Short mmCIF file of C-alpha atoms in Angstrom, two decimals:
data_model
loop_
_atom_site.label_atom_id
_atom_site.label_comp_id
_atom_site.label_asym_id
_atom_site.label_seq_id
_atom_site.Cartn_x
_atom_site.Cartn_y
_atom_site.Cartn_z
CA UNK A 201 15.98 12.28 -128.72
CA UNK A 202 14.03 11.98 -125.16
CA UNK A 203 13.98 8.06 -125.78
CA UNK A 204 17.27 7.61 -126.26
CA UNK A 205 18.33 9.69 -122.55
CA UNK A 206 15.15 7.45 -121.00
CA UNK A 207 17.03 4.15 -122.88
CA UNK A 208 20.51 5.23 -121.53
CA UNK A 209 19.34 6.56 -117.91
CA UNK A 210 17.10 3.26 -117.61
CA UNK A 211 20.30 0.73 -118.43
CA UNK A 212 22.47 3.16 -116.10
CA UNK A 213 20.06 1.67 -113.63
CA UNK A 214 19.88 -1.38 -114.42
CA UNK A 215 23.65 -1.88 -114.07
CA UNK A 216 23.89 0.27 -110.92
CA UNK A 217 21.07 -2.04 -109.14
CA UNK A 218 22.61 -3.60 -105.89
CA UNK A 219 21.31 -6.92 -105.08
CA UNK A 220 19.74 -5.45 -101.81
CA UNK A 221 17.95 -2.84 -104.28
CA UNK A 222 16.80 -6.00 -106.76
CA UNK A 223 15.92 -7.25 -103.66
CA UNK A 224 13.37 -4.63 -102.22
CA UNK A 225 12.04 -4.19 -105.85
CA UNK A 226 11.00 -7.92 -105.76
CA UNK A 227 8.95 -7.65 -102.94
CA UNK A 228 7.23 -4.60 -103.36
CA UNK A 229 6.44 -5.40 -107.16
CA UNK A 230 3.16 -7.40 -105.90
CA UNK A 231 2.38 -4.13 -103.77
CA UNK A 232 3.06 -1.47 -101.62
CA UNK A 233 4.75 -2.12 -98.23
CA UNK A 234 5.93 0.28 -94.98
CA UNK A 235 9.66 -0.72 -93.82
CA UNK A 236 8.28 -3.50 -91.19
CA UNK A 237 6.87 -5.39 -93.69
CA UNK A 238 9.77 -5.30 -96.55
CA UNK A 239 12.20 -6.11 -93.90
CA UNK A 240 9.33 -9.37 -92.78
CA UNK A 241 9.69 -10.22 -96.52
CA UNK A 242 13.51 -10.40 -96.95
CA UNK A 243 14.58 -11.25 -93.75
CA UNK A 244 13.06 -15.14 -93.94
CA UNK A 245 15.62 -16.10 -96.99
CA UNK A 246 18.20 -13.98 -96.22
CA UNK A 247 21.73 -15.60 -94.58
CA UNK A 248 22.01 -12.51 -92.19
CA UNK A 249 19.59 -10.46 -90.85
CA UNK A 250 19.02 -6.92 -92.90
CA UNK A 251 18.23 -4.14 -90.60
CA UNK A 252 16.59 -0.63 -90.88
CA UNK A 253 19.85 1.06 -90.99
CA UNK A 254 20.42 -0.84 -94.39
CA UNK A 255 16.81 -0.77 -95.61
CA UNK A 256 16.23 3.30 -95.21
CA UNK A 257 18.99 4.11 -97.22
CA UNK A 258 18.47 1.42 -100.22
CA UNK A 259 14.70 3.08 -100.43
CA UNK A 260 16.15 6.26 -100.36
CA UNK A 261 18.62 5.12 -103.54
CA UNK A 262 15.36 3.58 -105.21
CA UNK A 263 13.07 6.69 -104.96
CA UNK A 264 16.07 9.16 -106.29
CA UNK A 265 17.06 7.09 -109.60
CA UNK A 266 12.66 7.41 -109.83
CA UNK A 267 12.29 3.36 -109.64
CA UNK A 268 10.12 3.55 -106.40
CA UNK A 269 7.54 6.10 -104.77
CA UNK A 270 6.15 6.55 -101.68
CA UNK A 271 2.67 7.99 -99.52
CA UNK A 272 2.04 8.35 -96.32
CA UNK A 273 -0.81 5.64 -94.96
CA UNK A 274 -3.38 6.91 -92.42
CA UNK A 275 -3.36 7.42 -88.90
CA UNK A 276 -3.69 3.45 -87.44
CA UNK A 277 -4.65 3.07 -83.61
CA UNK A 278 -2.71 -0.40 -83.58
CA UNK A 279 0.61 1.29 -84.35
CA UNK A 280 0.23 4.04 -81.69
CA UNK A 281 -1.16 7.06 -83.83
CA UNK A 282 2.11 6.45 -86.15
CA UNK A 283 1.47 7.19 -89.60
CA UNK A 284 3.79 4.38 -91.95
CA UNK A 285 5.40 5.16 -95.15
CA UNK A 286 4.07 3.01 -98.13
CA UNK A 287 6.65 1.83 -100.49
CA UNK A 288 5.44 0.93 -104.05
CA UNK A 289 6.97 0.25 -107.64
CA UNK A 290 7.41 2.79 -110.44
CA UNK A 291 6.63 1.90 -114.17
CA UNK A 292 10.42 3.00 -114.65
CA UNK A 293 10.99 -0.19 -111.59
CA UNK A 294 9.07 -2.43 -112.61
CA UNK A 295 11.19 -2.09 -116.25
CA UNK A 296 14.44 -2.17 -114.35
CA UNK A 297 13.57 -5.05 -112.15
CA UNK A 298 12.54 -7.21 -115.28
CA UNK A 299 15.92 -5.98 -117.06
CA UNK A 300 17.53 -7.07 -114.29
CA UNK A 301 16.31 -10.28 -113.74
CA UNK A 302 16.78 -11.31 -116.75
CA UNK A 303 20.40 -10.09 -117.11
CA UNK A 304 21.19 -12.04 -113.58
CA UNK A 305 19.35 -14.93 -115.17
CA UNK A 306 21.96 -14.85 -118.43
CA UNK A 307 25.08 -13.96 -116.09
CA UNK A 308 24.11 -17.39 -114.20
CA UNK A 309 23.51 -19.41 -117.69
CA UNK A 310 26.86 -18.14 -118.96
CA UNK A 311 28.83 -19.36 -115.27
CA UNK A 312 27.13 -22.50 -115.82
CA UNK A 313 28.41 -22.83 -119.05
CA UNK A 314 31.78 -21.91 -118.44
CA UNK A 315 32.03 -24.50 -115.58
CA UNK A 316 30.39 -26.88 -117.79
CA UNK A 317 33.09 -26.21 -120.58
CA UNK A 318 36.20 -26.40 -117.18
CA UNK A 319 36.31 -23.09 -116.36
CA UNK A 320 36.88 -21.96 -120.44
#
């Protein structure tokens, strides 16, 4: 009966991914990050600029449906005595992530198709 909740709560997800959220799961799927570096990441490819204002609140989204987690790093004398916050991928997040690739992947094969076909 516990599968079936996990099943339902993980598609939930899945469907209630923004694209900022896929986005921020993409990068820190290789590894964990602090805020800097995600924003470093994203901000190259992205048409406007995403700031913290938008990232702190997506990560906050991420860790509460369980599909991220996050530590505190040690003490660093280059960053002023600040301690950073390391982002990193759940099991549950990696799942959803690959879910949702693949059902962006079939959403863009099936627009293709239809303007293949003239819009039908």
């Amino acid at each position: 009966m516990g599968d079936m909740k996990d099943n339902k709560k993980q598609s939930e997800d899945i469907l209630n991914l923004s694209a900022l959220e896929g986005d921020i799961l993409t990068v820190l799927l290789a590894r964990e990050r602090y805020g800097l570096d995600i924003l470093n990441r994203l901000n190259p490819s992205r048409p406007t600029p995403l700031s913290f204002g938008s990232l702190y609140p997506a990560l906050n989204r991420l860790e509460k449906k369980g599909l991220i987690q996050w530590r505190w790093g040690d003490e660093q004398e280059e960053t002023g005595g600040a301690r950073r916050k390391y982002y990193k991928v759940t099991g549950l997040g990696a799942n959803v992530l690959n879910e949702w690739q693949t059902y962006r992947a079939q959403l863009a094969m099936q627009a293709q198709g239809s303007t293949a076909l003239g819009g039908i």
